[in-house]
PDB file of C-alpha atoms in Angstrom:
ATOM      1  CA  MET A   1     -45.020  47.079  28.418  1.00  0.00           C
ATOM      2  CA  GLN A   2     -41.877  49.154  28.821  1.00  0.00           C
ATOM      3  CA  TRP A   3     -42.231  50.585  32.324  1.00  0.00           C
ATOM      4  CA  GLY A   4     -40.365  48.940  35.197  1.00  0.00           C
ATOM      5  CA  SER A   5     -41.923  51.134  37.888  1.00  0.00           C
ATOM      6  CA  ALA A   6     -44.297  54.037  38.423  1.00  0.00           C
ATOM      7  CA  SER A   7     -41.430  56.516  38.786  1.00  0.00           C
ATOM      8  CA  GLU A   8     -40.012  55.335  35.469  1.00  0.00           C
ATOM      9  CA  PHE A   9     -43.421  55.917  33.922  1.00  0.00           C
ATOM     10  CA  PHE A  10     -43.664  59.465  35.256  1.00  0.00           C
ATOM     11  CA  ALA A  11     -40.085  60.246  34.250  1.00  0.00           C
ATOM     12  CA  MET A  12     -40.870  59.383  30.594  1.00  0.00           C
ATOM     13  CA  GLY A  13     -37.212  58.706  29.872  1.00  0.00           C
ATOM     14  CA  GLY A  14     -36.254  62.214  31.005  1.00  0.00           C
ATOM     15  CA  TYR A  15     -38.957  63.909  28.923  1.00  0.00           C
ATOM     16  CA  GLY A  16     -41.563  63.861  31.706  1.00  0.00           C
ATOM     17  CA  LEU A  17     -41.899  67.652  31.918  1.00  0.00           C
ATOM     18  CA  TYR A  18     -42.685  68.000  28.206  1.00  0.00           C
ATOM     19  CA  VAL A  19     -44.917  64.949  27.882  1.00  0.00           C
ATOM     20  CA  TRP A  20     -46.956  65.570  31.025  1.00  0.00           C
ATOM     21  CA  THR A  21     -47.316  69.300  30.397  1.00  0.00           C
ATOM     22  CA  SER A  22     -48.786  68.482  26.975  1.00  0.00           C
ATOM     23  CA  PHE A  23     -51.270  65.954  28.292  1.00  0.00           C
ATOM     24  CA  VAL A  24     -52.250  67.838  31.445  1.00  0.00           C
ATOM     25  CA  VAL A  25     -52.835  71.163  29.675  1.00  0.00           C
ATOM     26  CA  THR A  26     -54.910  69.409  26.996  1.00  0.00           C
ATOM     27  CA  ALA A  27     -57.009  67.704  29.683  1.00  0.00           C
ATOM     28  CA  LEU A  28     -57.434  70.970  31.611  1.00  0.00           C
ATOM     29  CA  CYS A  29     -58.555  72.810  28.474  1.00  0.00           C
ATOM     30  CA  MET A  30     -61.181  70.164  27.734  1.00  0.00           C
ATOM     31  CA  VAL A  31     -62.481  70.066  31.311  1.00  0.00           C
ATOM     32  CA  TRP A  32     -62.564  73.850  31.430  1.00  0.00           C
ATOM     33  CA  GLU A  33     -64.506  73.987  28.154  1.00  0.00           C
ATOM     34  CA  VAL A  34     -67.117  71.526  29.419  1.00  0.00           C
ATOM     35  CA  LEU A  35     -67.511  73.397  32.735  1.00  0.00           C
ATOM     36  CA  ALA A  36     -67.742  76.746  30.971  1.00  0.00           C
ATOM     37  CA  LEU A  37     -70.479  75.354  28.744  1.00  0.00           C
ATOM     38  CA  TRP A  38     -72.423  74.066  31.736  1.00  0.00           C
ATOM     39  CA  ARG A  39     -72.274  77.488  33.351  1.00  0.00           C
ATOM     40  CA  ARG A  40     -73.215  79.212  30.112  1.00  0.00           C
ATOM     41  CA  ARG A  41     -76.192  76.881  29.704  1.00  0.00           C
ATOM     42  CA  ALA A  42     -77.340  77.432  33.293  1.00  0.00           C
ATOM     43  CA  ALA A  43     -77.038  81.196  32.903  1.00  0.00           C
ATOM     44  CA  ALA A  44     -78.889  81.214  29.595  1.00  0.00           C
ATOM     45  CA  ARG A  45     -81.736  79.129  30.994  1.00  0.00           C
ATOM     46  CA  ALA A  46     -81.975  81.212  34.157  1.00  0.00           C
ATOM     47  CA  GLU A  47     -82.120  84.418  32.156  1.00  0.00           C
ATOM     48  CA  HIS A  48     -84.688  82.942  29.824  1.00  0.00           C
ATOM     49  CA  ARG A  49     -86.868  81.819  32.708  1.00  0.00           C
ATOM     50  CA  ALA A  50     -86.638  85.203  34.372  1.00  0.00           C
ATOM     51  CA  MET A  51     -87.583  86.882  31.124  1.00  0.00           C
ATOM     52  CA  LEU A  52     -90.623  84.650  30.582  1.00  0.00           C
ATOM     53  CA  LEU A  53     -91.936  84.530  34.138  1.00  0.00           C
ATOM     54  CA  GLY A  54     -90.636  87.731  35.640  1.00  0.00           C
ATOM     55  CA  GLY A  55     -93.057  90.027  33.886  1.00  0.00           C
ATOM     56  CA  THR A  56     -90.602  92.892  34.317  1.00  0.00           C
ATOM     57  CA  ASP A  57     -90.249  95.737  31.877  1.00  0.00           C
ATOM     58  CA  GLU A  58     -88.069  93.505  29.685  1.00  0.00           C
ATOM     59  CA  THR A  59     -91.067  91.462  28.618  1.00  0.00           C
ATOM     60  CA  ALA A  60     -93.635  94.227  28.955  1.00  0.00           C
ATOM     61  CA  ALA A  61     -92.200  95.951  25.915  1.00  0.00           C
TER      62      ALA A  61
ATOM     63  CA  MET B   1     -88.241  54.841   5.911  1.00  0.00           C
ATOM     64  CA  SER B   2     -87.896  58.431   4.984  1.00  0.00           C
ATOM     65  CA  VAL B   3     -86.925  61.106   7.435  1.00  0.00           C
ATOM     66  CA  ASN B   4     -87.570  64.722   6.725  1.00  0.00           C
ATOM     67  CA  TRP B   5     -84.103  65.973   7.631  1.00  0.00           C
ATOM     68  CA  SER B   6     -84.841  69.529   6.590  1.00  0.00           C
ATOM     69  CA  LYS B   7     -87.104  69.945   9.592  1.00  0.00           C
ATOM     70  CA  TYR B   8     -83.990  69.820  11.781  1.00  0.00           C
ATOM     71  CA  SER B   9     -82.723  72.980  10.146  1.00  0.00           C
ATOM     72  CA  ALA B  10     -85.167  74.820  12.398  1.00  0.00           C
ATOM     73  CA  PRO B  11     -83.456  75.610  15.729  1.00  0.00           C
ATOM     74  CA  MET B  12     -86.576  74.544  17.678  1.00  0.00           C
ATOM     75  CA  ALA B  13     -86.525  71.066  16.138  1.00  0.00           C
ATOM     76  CA  PHE B  14     -82.755  70.770  16.270  1.00  0.00           C
ATOM     77  CA  TYR B  15     -82.518  71.649  19.969  1.00  0.00           C
ATOM     78  CA  PRO B  16     -84.014  68.414  21.425  1.00  0.00           C
ATOM     79  CA  LEU B  17     -82.327  66.257  18.754  1.00  0.00           C
ATOM     80  CA  ALA B  18     -78.920  67.671  19.717  1.00  0.00           C
ATOM     81  CA  GLY B  19     -79.783  67.120  23.385  1.00  0.00           C
ATOM     82  CA  ARG B  20     -80.392  63.427  22.749  1.00  0.00           C
ATOM     83  CA  LEU B  21     -77.190  62.998  20.717  1.00  0.00           C
ATOM     84  CA  ILE B  22     -74.757  64.745  23.087  1.00  0.00           C
ATOM     85  CA  PRO B  23     -74.536  61.999  25.794  1.00  0.00           C
ATOM     86  CA  TRP B  24     -73.745  59.351  23.173  1.00  0.00           C
ATOM     87  CA  PHE B  25     -70.957  61.339  21.564  1.00  0.00           C
ATOM     88  CA  ALA B  26     -69.585  62.257  24.995  1.00  0.00           C
ATOM     89  CA  CYS B  27     -69.606  58.667  26.313  1.00  0.00           C
ATOM     90  CA  VAL B  28     -67.964  57.205  23.231  1.00  0.00           C
ATOM     91  CA  ALA B  29     -65.378  60.021  23.296  1.00  0.00           C
ATOM     92  CA  VAL B  30     -64.474  59.243  26.922  1.00  0.00           C
ATOM     93  CA  VAL B  31     -64.183  55.504  26.236  1.00  0.00           C
ATOM     94  CA  LEU B  32     -62.047  56.014  23.122  1.00  0.00           C
ATOM     95  CA  MET B  33     -59.857  58.500  24.968  1.00  0.00           C
ATOM     96  CA  GLY B  34     -59.294  55.928  27.730  1.00  0.00           C
ATOM     97  CA  VAL B  35     -58.390  53.179  25.273  1.00  0.00           C
ATOM     98  CA  GLY B  36     -56.257  55.569  23.206  1.00  0.00           C
ATOM     99  CA  LEU B  37     -54.305  56.769  26.254  1.00  0.00           C
ATOM    100  CA  TYR B  38     -53.795  53.202  27.435  1.00  0.00           C
ATOM    101  CA  MET B  39     -52.465  52.174  24.028  1.00  0.00           C
ATOM    102  CA  GLY B  40     -50.376  55.317  23.742  1.00  0.00           C
ATOM    103  CA  PHE B  41     -48.658  54.937  27.095  1.00  0.00           C
ATOM    104  CA  PHE B  42     -48.604  51.188  27.726  1.00  0.00           C
ATOM    105  CA  VAL B  43     -48.806  49.362  24.400  1.00  0.00           C
ATOM    106  CA  ALA B  44     -47.002  51.608  21.892  1.00  0.00           C
ATOM    107  CA  PRO B  45     -43.232  51.024  22.005  1.00  0.00           C
ATOM    108  CA  THR B  46     -40.543  53.631  22.682  1.00  0.00           C
ATOM    109  CA  ASP B  47     -39.440  55.476  19.546  1.00  0.00           C
ATOM    110  CA  PHE B  48     -35.897  54.534  18.552  1.00  0.00           C
ATOM    111  CA  GLN B  49     -35.012  58.125  17.575  1.00  0.00           C
ATOM    112  CA  GLN B  50     -36.972  60.340  19.933  1.00  0.00           C
ATOM    113  CA  GLY B  51     -37.307  58.151  23.012  1.00  0.00           C
ATOM    114  CA  GLU B  52     -40.410  58.822  25.087  1.00  0.00           C
ATOM    115  CA  ALA B  53     -40.785  62.426  23.914  1.00  0.00           C
ATOM    116  CA  TYR B  54     -42.599  61.198  20.825  1.00  0.00           C
ATOM    117  CA  ARG B  55     -45.623  60.281  22.991  1.00  0.00           C
ATOM    118  CA  ILE B  56     -46.688  63.927  22.707  1.00  0.00           C
ATOM    119  CA  ILE B  57     -47.867  62.838  19.240  1.00  0.00           C
ATOM    120  CA  PHE B  58     -50.980  61.327  20.841  1.00  0.00           C
ATOM    121  CA  VAL B  59     -52.313  64.784  21.684  1.00  0.00           C
ATOM    122  CA  HIS B  60     -50.373  66.923  19.210  1.00  0.00           C
ATOM    123  CA  VAL B  61     -51.512  65.325  15.955  1.00  0.00           C
ATOM    124  CA  PRO B  62     -55.199  64.901  16.937  1.00  0.00           C
ATOM    125  CA  ALA B  63     -55.313  68.523  18.151  1.00  0.00           C
ATOM    126  CA  ALA B  64     -53.651  69.797  14.972  1.00  0.00           C
ATOM    127  CA  TRP B  65     -55.943  67.760  12.720  1.00  0.00           C
ATOM    128  CA  MET B  66     -59.015  68.974  14.598  1.00  0.00           C
ATOM    129  CA  SER B  67     -57.837  72.586  14.374  1.00  0.00           C
ATOM    130  CA  MET B  68     -57.776  72.373  10.567  1.00  0.00           C
ATOM    131  CA  PHE B  69     -60.829  70.138  10.180  1.00  0.00           C
ATOM    132  CA  LEU B  70     -62.994  72.309  12.429  1.00  0.00           C
ATOM    133  CA  TYR B  71     -61.992  75.417  10.487  1.00  0.00           C
ATOM    134  CA  VAL B  72     -63.162  73.815   7.243  1.00  0.00           C
ATOM    135  CA  VAL B  73     -66.427  72.666   8.855  1.00  0.00           C
ATOM    136  CA  MET B  74     -66.943  76.161  10.289  1.00  0.00           C
ATOM    137  CA  ALA B  75     -66.352  77.698   6.852  1.00  0.00           C
ATOM    138  CA  VAL B  76     -68.788  75.232   5.234  1.00  0.00           C
ATOM    139  CA  TRP B  77     -71.527  76.148   7.743  1.00  0.00           C
ATOM    140  CA  ALA B  78     -70.724  79.820   7.216  1.00  0.00           C
ATOM    141  CA  GLY B  79     -71.036  79.304   3.451  1.00  0.00           C
ATOM    142  CA  ILE B  80     -74.353  77.461   3.797  1.00  0.00           C
ATOM    143  CA  GLY B  81     -75.536  80.242   6.090  1.00  0.00           C
ATOM    144  CA  LEU B  82     -74.645  82.890   3.530  1.00  0.00           C
ATOM    145  CA  GLY B  83     -76.144  80.918   0.641  1.00  0.00           C
ATOM    146  CA  LEU B  84     -79.426  79.856   2.245  1.00  0.00           C
ATOM    147  CA  ASN B  85     -79.638  82.586   4.880  1.00  0.00           C
ATOM    148  CA  ALA B  86     -80.193  79.855   7.469  1.00  0.00           C
ATOM    149  CA  ARG B  87     -80.006  80.842  11.126  1.00  0.00           C
ATOM    150  CA  LEU B  88     -78.952  77.415  12.375  1.00  0.00           C
ATOM    151  CA  SER B  89     -76.001  77.310   9.962  1.00  0.00           C
ATOM    152  CA  PHE B  90     -74.657  80.584  11.336  1.00  0.00           C
ATOM    153  CA  MET B  91     -75.191  79.251  14.861  1.00  0.00           C
ATOM    154  CA  MET B  92     -73.190  76.130  13.985  1.00  0.00           C
ATOM    155  CA  ALA B  93     -70.349  78.273  12.650  1.00  0.00           C
ATOM    156  CA  GLN B  94     -70.517  80.407  15.794  1.00  0.00           C
ATOM    157  CA  ALA B  95     -70.413  77.301  18.005  1.00  0.00           C
ATOM    158  CA  ILE B  96     -67.423  75.728  16.243  1.00  0.00           C
ATOM    159  CA  ALA B  97     -65.031  78.685  16.507  1.00  0.00           C
ATOM    160  CA  PRO B  98     -64.097  78.469  20.239  1.00  0.00           C
ATOM    161  CA  THR B  99     -63.424  74.722  20.112  1.00  0.00           C
ATOM    162  CA  GLY B 100     -61.383  75.131  16.932  1.00  0.00           C
ATOM    163  CA  ALA B 101     -59.393  77.917  18.545  1.00  0.00           C
ATOM    164  CA  MET B 102     -58.771  75.747  21.610  1.00  0.00           C
ATOM    165  CA  PHE B 103     -57.406  72.903  19.495  1.00  0.00           C
ATOM    166  CA  THR B 104     -55.221  75.319  17.533  1.00  0.00           C
ATOM    167  CA  PHE B 105     -53.798  76.646  20.789  1.00  0.00           C
ATOM    168  CA  LEU B 106     -53.226  73.072  22.014  1.00  0.00           C
ATOM    169  CA  ALA B 107     -51.523  72.071  18.753  1.00  0.00           C
ATOM    170  CA  LEU B 108     -49.153  75.036  19.117  1.00  0.00           C
ATOM    171  CA  LEU B 109     -48.519  74.409  22.818  1.00  0.00           C
ATOM    172  CA  THR B 110     -47.913  70.664  22.510  1.00  0.00           C
ATOM    173  CA  GLY B 111     -45.780  71.422  19.457  1.00  0.00           C
ATOM    174  CA  ALA B 112     -43.611  73.703  21.571  1.00  0.00           C
ATOM    175  CA  MET B 113     -43.387  70.950  24.195  1.00  0.00           C
ATOM    176  CA  TRP B 114     -42.208  68.571  21.485  1.00  0.00           C
ATOM    177  CA  GLY B 115     -39.944  71.051  19.736  1.00  0.00           C
ATOM    178  CA  LYS B 116     -37.889  71.937  22.801  1.00  0.00           C
ATOM    179  CA  PRO B 117     -36.469  68.440  23.473  1.00  0.00           C
ATOM    180  CA  THR B 118     -36.195  67.367  19.813  1.00  0.00           C
ATOM    181  CA  TRP B 119     -35.193  70.590  17.977  1.00  0.00           C
ATOM    182  CA  GLY B 120     -33.801  72.492  20.934  1.00  0.00           C
ATOM    183  CA  ALA B 121     -36.264  75.356  20.428  1.00  0.00           C
ATOM    184  CA  TRP B 122     -39.787  76.067  21.684  1.00  0.00           C
ATOM    185  CA  TRP B 123     -40.616  77.906  18.500  1.00  0.00           C
ATOM    186  CA  VAL B 124     -39.196  78.389  15.011  1.00  0.00           C
ATOM    187  CA  TRP B 125     -40.632  80.519  12.227  1.00  0.00           C
ATOM    188  CA  ASP B 126     -41.018  77.673   9.784  1.00  0.00           C
ATOM    189  CA  ALA B 127     -43.939  77.411   7.363  1.00  0.00           C
ATOM    190  CA  ARG B 128     -45.940  74.822   9.301  1.00  0.00           C
ATOM    191  CA  LEU B 129     -45.715  76.607  12.655  1.00  0.00           C
ATOM    192  CA  THR B 130     -46.280  80.076  11.228  1.00  0.00           C
ATOM    193  CA  SER B 131     -49.339  79.067   9.191  1.00  0.00           C
ATOM    194  CA  GLU B 132     -50.826  77.292  12.230  1.00  0.00           C
ATOM    195  CA  LEU B 133     -50.273  80.448  14.298  1.00  0.00           C
ATOM    196  CA  ILE B 134     -52.112  82.400  11.589  1.00  0.00           C
ATOM    197  CA  LEU B 135     -54.979  79.902  11.936  1.00  0.00           C
ATOM    198  CA  LEU B 136     -55.215  80.829  15.622  1.00  0.00           C
ATOM    199  CA  PHE B 137     -55.454  84.507  14.655  1.00  0.00           C
ATOM    200  CA  GLN B 138     -58.159  83.619  12.114  1.00  0.00           C
ATOM    201  CA  TYR B 139     -60.254  81.894  14.769  1.00  0.00           C
ATOM    202  CA  ALA B 140     -59.736  84.917  17.014  1.00  0.00           C
ATOM    203  CA  GLY B 141     -60.713  87.173  14.111  1.00  0.00           C
ATOM    204  CA  VAL B 142     -63.930  85.260  13.439  1.00  0.00           C
ATOM    205  CA  MET B 143     -64.932  85.463  17.109  1.00  0.00           C
ATOM    206  CA  LEU B 144     -63.895  89.084  17.631  1.00  0.00           C
ATOM    207  CA  LEU B 145     -65.639  90.231  14.471  1.00  0.00           C
ATOM    208  CA  ARG B 146     -68.830  88.626  15.731  1.00  0.00           C
ATOM    209  CA  THR B 147     -68.672  90.237  19.158  1.00  0.00           C
ATOM    210  CA  SER B 148     -67.767  93.640  17.738  1.00  0.00           C
ATOM    211  CA  ILE B 149     -70.969  93.911  15.663  1.00  0.00           C
ATOM    212  CA  ASP B 150     -74.180  94.462  17.623  1.00  0.00           C
ATOM    213  CA  ASP B 151     -76.636  93.557  14.893  1.00  0.00           C
ATOM    214  CA  LEU B 152     -76.841  89.739  14.930  1.00  0.00           C
ATOM    215  CA  ARG B 153     -77.539  89.291  11.226  1.00  0.00           C
ATOM    216  CA  ARG B 154     -74.667  91.524  10.194  1.00  0.00           C
ATOM    217  CA  ALA B 155     -72.402  89.818  12.728  1.00  0.00           C
ATOM    218  CA  ASP B 156     -73.380  86.437  11.256  1.00  0.00           C
ATOM    219  CA  ARG B 157     -72.659  87.495   7.706  1.00  0.00           C
ATOM    220  CA  SER B 158     -69.429  89.378   8.393  1.00  0.00           C
ATOM    221  CA  SER B 159     -67.861  86.596  10.413  1.00  0.00           C
ATOM    222  CA  ALA B 160     -69.037  84.063   7.807  1.00  0.00           C
ATOM    223  CA  VAL B 161     -67.283  85.967   5.013  1.00  0.00           C
ATOM    224  CA  PHE B 162     -64.148  86.264   7.153  1.00  0.00           C
ATOM    225  CA  ALA B 163     -64.228  82.502   7.876  1.00  0.00           C
ATOM    226  CA  LEU B 164     -64.733  81.644   4.188  1.00  0.00           C
ATOM    227  CA  VAL B 165     -61.875  83.827   2.961  1.00  0.00           C
ATOM    228  CA  GLY B 166     -59.553  82.360   5.585  1.00  0.00           C
ATOM    229  CA  VAL B 167     -60.149  78.762   4.530  1.00  0.00           C
ATOM    230  CA  VAL B 168     -57.354  79.218   1.984  1.00  0.00           C
ATOM    231  CA  ASN B 169     -54.893  78.886   4.859  1.00  0.00           C
ATOM    232  CA  VAL B 170     -55.908  75.283   5.652  1.00  0.00           C
ATOM    233  CA  PRO B 171     -54.311  73.652   2.575  1.00  0.00           C
ATOM    234  CA  ILE B 172     -51.304  75.905   3.139  1.00  0.00           C
ATOM    235  CA  ILE B 173     -50.889  74.455   6.648  1.00  0.00           C
ATOM    236  CA  TYR B 174     -51.454  70.920   5.440  1.00  0.00           C
ATOM    237  CA  PHE B 175     -49.048  71.016   2.493  1.00  0.00           C
ATOM    238  CA  SER B 176     -46.511  73.393   4.065  1.00  0.00           C
ATOM    239  CA  VAL B 177     -44.193  70.494   4.939  1.00  0.00           C
ATOM    240  CA  GLN B 178     -44.119  69.490   1.265  1.00  0.00           C
ATOM    241  CA  TRP B 179     -44.020  72.913  -0.365  1.00  0.00           C
ATOM    242  CA  TRP B 180     -41.308  74.407   1.794  1.00  0.00           C
ATOM    243  CA  ASN B 181     -38.249  73.110   3.516  1.00  0.00           C
ATOM    244  CA  THR B 182     -39.510  72.998   7.077  1.00  0.00           C
ATOM    245  CA  LEU B 183     -37.966  71.957  10.362  1.00  0.00           C
ATOM    246  CA  HIS B 184     -41.321  70.382  11.140  1.00  0.00           C
ATOM    247  CA  GLN B 185     -41.318  66.769  10.045  1.00  0.00           C
ATOM    248  CA  GLY B 186     -43.376  65.605   7.077  1.00  0.00           C
ATOM    249  CA  ALA B 187     -46.627  63.700   7.289  1.00  0.00           C
ATOM    250  CA  SER B 188     -46.361  60.450   9.245  1.00  0.00           C
ATOM    251  CA  VAL B 189     -49.612  59.232   7.753  1.00  0.00           C
ATOM    252  CA  SER B 190     -50.516  59.866   4.130  1.00  0.00           C
ATOM    253  CA  MET B 191     -53.149  58.697   1.689  1.00  0.00           C
ATOM    254  CA  SER B 192     -50.613  57.589  -0.922  1.00  0.00           C
ATOM    255  CA  THR B 193     -47.809  55.968   1.040  1.00  0.00           C
ATOM    256  CA  GLY B 194     -49.700  54.777   4.092  1.00  0.00           C
ATOM    257  CA  SER B 195     -48.203  54.996   7.549  1.00  0.00           C
ATOM    258  CA  LYS B 196     -44.556  55.242   8.528  1.00  0.00           C
ATOM    259  CA  MET B 197     -45.292  54.402  12.154  1.00  0.00           C
ATOM    260  CA  ALA B 198     -45.506  51.215  14.190  1.00  0.00           C
ATOM    261  CA  ALA B 199     -49.020  49.757  14.023  1.00  0.00           C
ATOM    262  CA  THR B 200     -49.736  50.261  17.744  1.00  0.00           C
ATOM    263  CA  MET B 201     -48.545  53.891  17.607  1.00  0.00           C
ATOM    264  CA  LEU B 202     -50.804  54.533  14.634  1.00  0.00           C
ATOM    265  CA  THR B 203     -53.781  52.823  16.304  1.00  0.00           C
ATOM    266  CA  ALA B 204     -53.338  54.889  19.479  1.00  0.00           C
ATOM    267  CA  MET B 205     -53.079  58.101  17.448  1.00  0.00           C
ATOM    268  CA  LEU B 206     -56.163  57.311  15.385  1.00  0.00           C
ATOM    269  CA  LEU B 207     -58.136  56.395  18.523  1.00  0.00           C
ATOM    270  CA  MET B 208     -57.195  59.717  20.103  1.00  0.00           C
ATOM    271  CA  THR B 209     -58.152  61.537  16.902  1.00  0.00           C
ATOM    272  CA  LEU B 210     -61.552  59.840  16.835  1.00  0.00           C
ATOM    273  CA  ALA B 211     -61.993  60.646  20.531  1.00  0.00           C
ATOM    274  CA  PHE B 212     -61.148  64.334  19.927  1.00  0.00           C
ATOM    275  CA  TRP B 213     -63.544  64.377  16.997  1.00  0.00           C
ATOM    276  CA  LEU B 214     -66.422  62.975  19.058  1.00  0.00           C
ATOM    277  CA  TYR B 215     -65.552  65.302  21.941  1.00  0.00           C
ATOM    278  CA  SER B 216     -65.748  68.223  19.495  1.00  0.00           C
ATOM    279  CA  VAL B 217     -69.148  67.097  18.218  1.00  0.00           C
ATOM    280  CA  ALA B 218     -70.511  66.819  21.778  1.00  0.00           C
ATOM    281  CA  VAL B 219     -69.122  70.178  22.890  1.00  0.00           C
ATOM    282  CA  ILE B 220     -70.184  71.988  19.723  1.00  0.00           C
ATOM    283  CA  LEU B 221     -73.721  70.587  19.858  1.00  0.00           C
ATOM    284  CA  SER B 222     -74.049  71.679  23.450  1.00  0.00           C
ATOM    285  CA  ARG B 223     -72.746  75.142  22.557  1.00  0.00           C
ATOM    286  CA  VAL B 224     -75.269  75.368  19.722  1.00  0.00           C
ATOM    287  CA  ARG B 225     -77.978  74.618  22.277  1.00  0.00           C
ATOM    288  CA  CYS B 226     -76.744  77.486  24.460  1.00  0.00           C
ATOM    289  CA  ILE B 227     -76.735  79.768  21.431  1.00  0.00           C
ATOM    290  CA  VAL B 228     -80.291  78.716  20.524  1.00  0.00           C
ATOM    291  CA  ILE B 229     -81.499  79.605  24.030  1.00  0.00           C
ATOM    292  CA  GLU B 230     -79.613  82.900  23.946  1.00  0.00           C
ATOM    293  CA  ARG B 231     -80.758  83.937  20.495  1.00  0.00           C
ATOM    294  CA  GLU B 232     -84.263  82.538  20.117  1.00  0.00           C
ATOM    295  CA  SER B 233     -86.979  83.958  22.363  1.00  0.00           C
ATOM    296  CA  LEU B 234     -89.028  80.797  22.759  1.00  0.00           C
ATOM    297  CA  PRO B 235     -89.121  78.309  25.639  1.00  0.00           C
ATOM    298  CA  VAL B 236     -87.056  75.594  24.035  1.00  0.00           C
ATOM    299  CA  TRP B 237     -85.644  73.714  26.993  1.00  0.00           C
ATOM    300  CA  GLU B 238     -86.849  70.201  27.518  1.00  0.00           C
ATOM    301  CA  GLY B 239     -87.870  68.570  30.790  1.00  0.00           C
ATOM    302  CA  GLU B 240     -89.552  71.648  32.207  1.00  0.00           C
ATOM    303  CA  PRO B 241     -93.095  71.562  30.876  1.00  0.00           C
ATOM    304  CA  THR B 242     -94.365  73.312  34.005  1.00  0.00           C
ATOM    305  CA  VAL B 243     -92.547  76.480  33.073  1.00  0.00           C
ATOM    306  CA  VAL B 244     -93.941  76.382  29.562  1.00  0.00           C
ATOM    307  CA  GLN B 245     -97.389  75.785  30.971  1.00  0.00           C
ATOM    308  CA  LYS B 246     -97.104  78.714  33.387  1.00  0.00           C
ATOM    309  CA  VAL B 247     -96.014  80.945  30.567  1.00  0.00           C
ATOM    310  CA  ALA B 248     -98.999  79.812  28.526  1.00  0.00           C
ATOM    311  CA  GLU B 249    -101.341  80.554  31.446  1.00  0.00           C
ATOM    312  CA  VAL B 250     -99.884  83.996  32.005  1.00  0.00           C
ATOM    313  CA  ARG B 251    -100.382  84.793  28.372  1.00  0.00           C
TER     314      ARG B 251
END
């Protein structure tokens, strides 16, 4: 292992800004994608349920 | 034992199968990502030329590989869809595009983060970077073309043709560092000469690539499920038999 301390680890030999931006943005994108899919799934199911059970003019046609 | 795989080409049969597979792909992806990050940050040594900046490789290369790989897979599904007129194939192609676009964006962004400290520039118009940027526009084109056409079948076919034509760019991206004199470095891993990296660096990179690949499978399968619900007008969700029953009673 090459890190003497936590601050050395976060400094990344002076490249901390570049390294951590890369990793954090990648992680955020992935988390965002998963959350967006959950919401999309919930919305699709809710709409589907409403369409099947609602008996509104959407299904009457 | 023979399994009739063709039955899974029907969205109704595919939906529960995908639902069972997603947790496995997701769990393995998370585990591999953990191990890969640990190896990348704590086991892999400091690069003698680039110092710690090289560690961006552990997201940059997997993201870039996935951006190209997913485009090819998307084009293959689009081609199958056009050839067999199969709904599920078009849905697969539709589901792949956003994830592919995300990885293309990440490859470009992490590339900029790597370029600034090592080349002194966020961006240069060299062949590798430019062709990857074009890939991002192609993903955007595939998605925009789909949303701009109201008729689903025409949207499927148009975006499939667009995706298929654009696949020519993938070998251009891949071989750009050989064909042209680029600022971007050549391949660190190749089929013919093997790896030019330390074994632990290579292991960490391959673990991250596998993790990204499994993540993509999980996310794309779950997006296909959303698309099936949105496009097919049948009660396909699992775990809610009461709703299905109520619908049956009403009818």
